[in-house]
């Protein structure tokens, strides 16, 4: 019994990076998602499409937060910039319908990348880390929200902008619910495997090193500021891509897309699924979305209370995220048993 | 690497103040290519601060530090590291969530071969621990791992802050042995408190006291220096 346990322990380091298990879970998840339209009704499918895009958004936060350990409270800013960028280009400019989606995507993602570069440069090169980074990015979301509400000539103010056309790429319009669902799934698949490929390689190792000790990483010759900034900008760009495709799917944008509540929710999706795992946040998004449906159907007021309570638990009890917390409990339980004669 | 590839590391009038405290006072020293150097001195003498100044963790208050032709004071730490100046901290600093091998991979150049890393694992007695997460290593092995990481950088200058702290007698002897082997291929500056270890190394020795170099030369001469015995070594 003892031997079996200690053997199980010594096997942990080899699989500790969790490359294989998470990759397998990712493939399994995507296969299930690909088969989903065969069983779901058309209306439900548009909801699922939105969940997939929110999952891309959660993934984008995980790329930064999960790998660097630095929490951004400003990711709704980038999601919102993507969505608003798409909407503004589509509604305020008269662009050939065949190209308007591409222009909107480029503008939205470019805008978010520019803001992330500018803000990220000053705070990351200025040595702002940890809780201070979180606070600065929180302020960023508040500012962005005020701009979205206040600059009504461009953003439509409180009511937002309606009439964002569906994504049209190279003459093909993703209008139907099935088509747009598969488009969202394609975005998720590419984003997921792209980030896995990058982060399971040397970059992931360097980011983990920076998370453990940035000073040490610097004395090894790494330009840690630059690595963190590039990761932040990549993460913001992916958030914007999710936002732009989301806006094209729903057909409108509203100040909710660029608000503190969304910044908070995305943190919870990542925390529920397990930060740093990439596939975890995707699953976390779906779980929380389902919970939201169930709890809101009992009482609309119950959801924000549940969300807030969970957030407090997150900070106080399991700052590493729910799966890491549960795993630790299970391990403690097992080693507790192992120690008993 | 031969000494010809390594520039001289020269400090000229280096000072560092922390508020009113003058931690390092007017240090002028040069470290020859491939030479093994020890820095000794009581706690608070400014030994670690001096290494911090060389590797760019702290900026100098005044004075200059040159690596060959290049002035390196004021350069960011990562830039200095890329010139080939590696540092082992006093408190073992390794990447806790990475395995031993991954720690070495991060430290080494991306092109470093597996055999090269294997050789370093051998030198640092970590062959059996390669898959172990660094946080699970005992103190002594963390020390070795950090030395291994410094070696993986293929440094031209190696700065070691108390490499034998917390090591057993055997491990300390191994450390002295392998530092002696580096002689001629890497410029090494070691801070140490263990006098037996410093005597074993028989290296050029600097004595720091209240931020100043009060003596330098062969350890045998240092040991008999009256001033050094008064402030640090004590009299037998």
GROMACS .gro file of N, CA, C and O in nm, chain A residues 256-320:
model
  260
  256UNK      N    1  -2.220   4.681  -2.172
  256UNK     CA    2  -2.193   4.560  -2.092
  256UNK      C    3  -2.069   4.487  -2.140
  256UNK      O    4  -2.005   4.414  -2.065
  257UNK      N    5  -2.037   4.503  -2.269
  257UNK     CA    6  -1.925   4.428  -2.327
  257UNK      C    7  -1.790   4.482  -2.279
  257UNK      O    8  -1.688   4.423  -2.304
  258UNK      N    9  -1.793   4.599  -2.218
  258UNK     CA   10  -1.667   4.663  -2.183
  258UNK      C   11  -1.673   4.709  -2.036
  258UNK      O   12  -1.622   4.814  -2.000
  259UNK      N   13  -1.737   4.623  -1.954
  259UNK     CA   14  -1.767   4.665  -1.816
  259UNK      C   15  -1.694   4.579  -1.714
  259UNK      O   16  -1.646   4.470  -1.743
  260UNK      N   17  -1.689   4.632  -1.592
  260UNK     CA   18  -1.621   4.566  -1.482
  260UNK      C   19  -1.680   4.428  -1.452
  260UNK      O   20  -1.608   4.335  -1.418
  261UNK      N   21  -1.814   4.417  -1.467
  261UNK     CA   22  -1.878   4.288  -1.439
  261UNK      C   23  -1.821   4.179  -1.529
  261UNK      O   24  -1.790   4.068  -1.485
  262UNK      N   25  -1.801   4.213  -1.657
  262UNK     CA   26  -1.746   4.114  -1.751
  262UNK      C   27  -1.602   4.080  -1.715
  262UNK      O   28  -1.560   3.965  -1.723
  263UNK      N   29  -1.525   4.183  -1.675
  263UNK     CA   30  -1.385   4.158  -1.630
  263UNK      C   31  -1.382   4.063  -1.512
  263UNK      O   32  -1.293   3.980  -1.499
  264UNK      N   33  -1.482   4.078  -1.424
  264UNK     CA   34  -1.490   3.991  -1.306
  264UNK      C   35  -1.532   3.850  -1.347
  264UNK      O   36  -1.475   3.751  -1.301
  265UNK      N   37  -1.633   3.843  -1.435
  265UNK     CA   38  -1.684   3.712  -1.475
  265UNK      C   39  -1.576   3.628  -1.542
  265UNK      O   40  -1.562   3.509  -1.515
  266UNK      N   41  -1.497   3.694  -1.628
  266UNK     CA   42  -1.397   3.616  -1.701
  266UNK      C   43  -1.292   3.559  -1.605
  266UNK      O   44  -1.244   3.447  -1.622
  267UNK      N   45  -1.261   3.634  -1.499
  267UNK     CA   46  -1.167   3.583  -1.398
  267UNK      C   47  -1.226   3.458  -1.333
  267UNK      O   48  -1.157   3.358  -1.310
  268UNK      N   49  -1.357   3.462  -1.308
  268UNK     CA   50  -1.422   3.348  -1.244
  268UNK      C   51  -1.425   3.227  -1.337
  268UNK      O   52  -1.400   3.114  -1.295
  269UNK      N   53  -1.452   3.250  -1.465
  269UNK     CA   54  -1.451   3.136  -1.560
  269UNK      C   55  -1.316   3.067  -1.557
  269UNK      O   56  -1.306   2.946  -1.555
  270UNK      N   57  -1.209   3.148  -1.559
  270UNK     CA   58  -1.074   3.091  -1.559
  270UNK      C   59  -1.047   3.019  -1.428
  270UNK      O   60  -0.994   2.908  -1.426
  271UNK      N   61  -1.088   3.082  -1.317
  271UNK     CA   62  -1.060   3.023  -1.185
  271UNK      C   63  -1.135   2.892  -1.166
  271UNK      O   64  -1.082   2.797  -1.110
  272UNK      N   65  -1.259   2.886  -1.214
  272UNK     CA   66  -1.338   2.763  -1.200
  272UNK      C   67  -1.274   2.650  -1.280
  272UNK      O   68  -1.264   2.536  -1.236
  273UNK      N   69  -1.228   2.683  -1.400
  273UNK     CA   70  -1.170   2.579  -1.486
  273UNK      C   71  -1.027   2.544  -1.450
  273UNK      O   72  -0.976   2.440  -1.490
  274UNK      N   73  -0.961   2.633  -1.378
  274UNK     CA   74  -0.821   2.609  -1.343
  274UNK      C   75  -0.728   2.693  -1.426
  274UNK      O   76  -0.711   2.667  -1.545
  275UNK      N   77  -0.668   2.794  -1.364
  275UNK     CA   78  -0.584   2.885  -1.442
  275UNK      C   79  -0.453   2.816  -1.478
  275UNK      O   80  -0.404   2.731  -1.404
  276UNK      N   81  -0.402   2.849  -1.594
  276UNK     CA   82  -0.275   2.793  -1.640
  276UNK      C   83  -0.290   2.664  -1.718
  276UNK      O   84  -0.193   2.611  -1.769
  277UNK      N   85  -0.413   2.614  -1.730
  277UNK     CA   86  -0.433   2.487  -1.798
  277UNK      C   87  -0.480   2.504  -1.942
  277UNK      O   88  -0.486   2.407  -2.017
  278UNK      N   89  -0.520   2.622  -1.981
  278UNK     CA   90  -0.569   2.658  -2.114
  278UNK      C   91  -0.705   2.595  -2.147
  278UNK      O   92  -0.799   2.665  -2.183
  279UNK      N   93  -0.715   2.461  -2.136
  279UNK     CA   94  -0.845   2.400  -2.167
  279UNK      C   95  -0.941   2.422  -2.049
  279UNK      O   96  -1.062   2.435  -2.069
  280UNK      N   97  -0.887   2.429  -1.928
  280UNK     CA   98  -0.969   2.447  -1.808
  280UNK      C   99  -1.064   2.566  -1.819
  280UNK      O  100  -1.185   2.553  -1.798
  281UNK      N  101  -1.012   2.684  -1.853
  281UNK     CA  102  -1.099   2.802  -1.865
  281UNK      C  103  -1.212   2.783  -1.967
  281UNK      O  104  -1.321   2.838  -1.950
  282UNK      N  105  -1.186   2.706  -2.073
  282UNK     CA  106  -1.290   2.681  -2.173
  282UNK      C  107  -1.404   2.604  -2.107
  282UNK      O  108  -1.523   2.638  -2.123
  283UNK      N  109  -1.368   2.501  -2.033
  283UNK     CA  110  -1.469   2.420  -1.964
  283UNK      C  111  -1.534   2.503  -1.852
  283UNK      O  112  -1.655   2.498  -1.832
  284UNK      N  113  -1.451   2.581  -1.782
  284UNK     CA  114  -1.501   2.666  -1.674
  284UNK      C  115  -1.608   2.762  -1.724
  284UNK      O  116  -1.711   2.784  -1.658
  285UNK      N  117  -1.587   2.819  -1.842
  285UNK     CA  118  -1.684   2.912  -1.900
  285UNK      C  119  -1.820   2.843  -1.918
  285UNK      O  120  -1.925   2.897  -1.883
  286UNK      N  121  -1.814   2.721  -1.973
  286UNK     CA  122  -1.938   2.647  -1.997
  286UNK      C  123  -2.009   2.614  -1.866
  286UNK      O  124  -2.132   2.628  -1.855
  287UNK      N  125  -1.930   2.572  -1.766
  287UNK     CA  126  -1.990   2.536  -1.637
  287UNK      C  127  -2.058   2.657  -1.572
  287UNK      O  128  -2.174   2.650  -1.530
  288UNK      N  129  -1.987   2.769  -1.569
  288UNK     CA  130  -2.043   2.887  -1.504
  288UNK      C  131  -2.165   2.938  -1.583
  288UNK      O  132  -2.265   2.980  -1.524
  289UNK      N  133  -2.158   2.930  -1.715
  289UNK     CA  134  -2.271   2.974  -1.797
  289UNK      C  135  -2.395   2.890  -1.766
  289UNK      O  136  -2.505   2.942  -1.748
  290UNK      N  137  -2.374   2.759  -1.754
  290UNK     CA  138  -2.485   2.669  -1.724
  290UNK      C  139  -2.542   2.700  -1.584
  290UNK      O  140  -2.665   2.707  -1.565
  291UNK      N  141  -2.452   2.721  -1.487
  291UNK     CA  142  -2.493   2.756  -1.352
  291UNK      C  143  -2.574   2.885  -1.352
  291UNK      O  144  -2.676   2.897  -1.282
  292UNK      N  145  -2.527   2.981  -1.431
  292UNK     CA  146  -2.595   3.110  -1.438
  292UNK      C  147  -2.739   3.092  -1.487
  292UNK      O  148  -2.833   3.149  -1.435
  293UNK      N  149  -2.754   3.006  -1.591
  293UNK     CA  150  -2.887   2.977  -1.644
  293UNK      C  151  -2.977   2.920  -1.534
  293UNK      O  152  -3.090   2.964  -1.515
  294UNK      N  153  -2.922   2.822  -1.462
  294UNK     CA  154  -3.002   2.754  -1.361
  294UNK      C  155  -3.038   2.847  -1.246
  294UNK      O  156  -3.153   2.852  -1.204
  295UNK      N  157  -2.936   2.918  -1.195
  295UNK     CA  158  -2.960   3.002  -1.078
  295UNK      C  159  -3.051   3.120  -1.114
  295UNK      O  160  -3.144   3.154  -1.040
  296UNK      N  161  -3.028   3.180  -1.232
  296UNK     CA  162  -3.111   3.293  -1.272
  296UNK      C  163  -3.257   3.252  -1.294
  296UNK      O  164  -3.348   3.332  -1.279
  297UNK      N  165  -3.278   3.125  -1.331
  297UNK     CA  166  -3.416   3.081  -1.354
  297UNK      C  167  -3.491   3.069  -1.221
  297UNK      O  168  -3.614   3.071  -1.218
  298UNK      N  169  -3.416   3.052  -1.112
  298UNK     CA  170  -3.481   3.052  -0.980
  298UNK      C  171  -3.511   3.195  -0.939
  298UNK      O  172  -3.622   3.230  -0.903
  299UNK      N  173  -3.406   3.281  -0.944
  299UNK     CA  174  -3.425   3.422  -0.914
  299UNK      C  175  -3.317   3.503  -0.984
  299UNK      O  176  -3.199   3.466  -0.979
  300UNK      N  177  -3.357   3.610  -1.048
  300UNK     CA  178  -3.262   3.693  -1.122
  300UNK      C  179  -3.157   3.750  -1.025
  300UNK      O  180  -3.040   3.760  -1.056
  301UNK      N  181  -3.204   3.785  -0.904
  301UNK     CA  182  -3.115   3.850  -0.808
  301UNK      C  183  -3.013   3.753  -0.749
  301UNK      O  184  -2.910   3.793  -0.696
  302UNK      N  185  -3.043   3.622  -0.760
  302UNK     CA  186  -2.957   3.524  -0.695
  302UNK      C  187  -2.820   3.515  -0.762
  302UNK      O  188  -2.720   3.488  -0.696
  303UNK      N  189  -2.814   3.541  -0.893
  303UNK     CA  190  -2.689   3.521  -0.965
  303UNK      C  191  -2.576   3.614  -0.920
  303UNK      O  192  -2.468   3.567  -0.885
  304UNK      N  193  -2.603   3.746  -0.916
  304UNK     CA  194  -2.492   3.833  -0.870
  304UNK      C  195  -2.445   3.800  -0.728
  304UNK      O  196  -2.327   3.810  -0.699
  305UNK      N  197  -2.539   3.754  -0.644
  305UNK     CA  198  -2.500   3.717  -0.507
  305UNK      C  199  -2.409   3.594  -0.511
  305UNK      O  200  -2.304   3.590  -0.448
  306UNK      N  201  -2.448   3.496  -0.592
  306UNK     CA  202  -2.367   3.375  -0.605
  306UNK      C  203  -2.230   3.410  -0.660
  306UNK      O  204  -2.126   3.363  -0.611
  307UNK      N  205  -2.228   3.496  -0.761
  307UNK     CA  206  -2.103   3.536  -0.826
  307UNK      C  207  -2.010   3.606  -0.726
  307UNK      O  208  -1.891   3.574  -0.715
  308UNK      N  209  -2.069   3.700  -0.651
  308UNK     CA  210  -1.990   3.776  -0.553
  308UNK      C  211  -1.935   3.686  -0.444
  308UNK      O  212  -1.818   3.697  -0.406
  309UNK      N  213  -2.019   3.593  -0.396
  309UNK     CA  214  -1.975   3.502  -0.291
  309UNK      C  215  -1.859   3.417  -0.341
  309UNK      O  216  -1.760   3.395  -0.271
  310UNK      N  217  -1.874   3.369  -0.464
  310UNK     CA  218  -1.769   3.285  -0.520
  310UNK      C  219  -1.638   3.363  -0.531
  310UNK      O  220  -1.530   3.311  -0.503
  311UNK      N  221  -1.651   3.491  -0.568
  311UNK     CA  222  -1.532   3.574  -0.585
  311UNK      C  223  -1.458   3.591  -0.453
  311UNK      O  224  -1.336   3.584  -0.447
  312UNK      N  225  -1.535   3.609  -0.346
  312UNK     CA  226  -1.472   3.623  -0.213
  312UNK      C  227  -1.400   3.494  -0.175
  312UNK      O  228  -1.286   3.494  -0.130
  313UNK      N  229  -1.467   3.379  -0.201
  313UNK     CA  230  -1.403   3.250  -0.174
  313UNK      C  231  -1.276   3.234  -0.256
  313UNK      O  232  -1.175   3.184  -0.208
  314UNK      N  233  -1.284   3.280  -0.378
  314UNK     CA  234  -1.170   3.269  -0.468
  314UNK      C  235  -1.047   3.339  -0.410
  314UNK      O  236  -0.936   3.287  -0.410
  315UNK      N  237  -1.071   3.459  -0.360
  315UNK     CA  238  -0.959   3.538  -0.305
  315UNK      C  239  -0.909   3.477  -0.174
  315UNK      O  240  -0.789   3.462  -0.154
  316UNK      N  241  -1.002   3.437  -0.088
  316UNK     CA  242  -0.963   3.395   0.047
  316UNK      C  243  -0.923   3.248   0.056
  316UNK      O  244  -0.830   3.212   0.127
  317UNK      N  245  -0.995   3.162  -0.014
  317UNK     CA  246  -0.977   3.018   0.008
  317UNK      C  247  -0.896   2.949  -0.102
  317UNK      O  248  -0.806   2.871  -0.075
  318UNK      N  249  -0.927   2.978  -0.228
  318UNK     CA  250  -0.850   2.908  -0.333
  318UNK      C  251  -0.800   3.003  -0.440
  318UNK      O  252  -0.845   2.999  -0.554
  319UNK      N  253  -0.698   3.083  -0.402
  319UNK     CA  254  -0.642   3.177  -0.499
  319UNK      C  255  -0.580   3.109  -0.622
  319UNK      O  256  -0.562   3.173  -0.725
  320UNK      N  257  -0.547   2.980  -0.610
  320UNK     CA  258  -0.489   2.909  -0.724
  320UNK      C  259  -0.596   2.856  -0.821
  320UNK      O  260  -0.562   2.793  -0.920
   0.00000   0.00000   0.00000
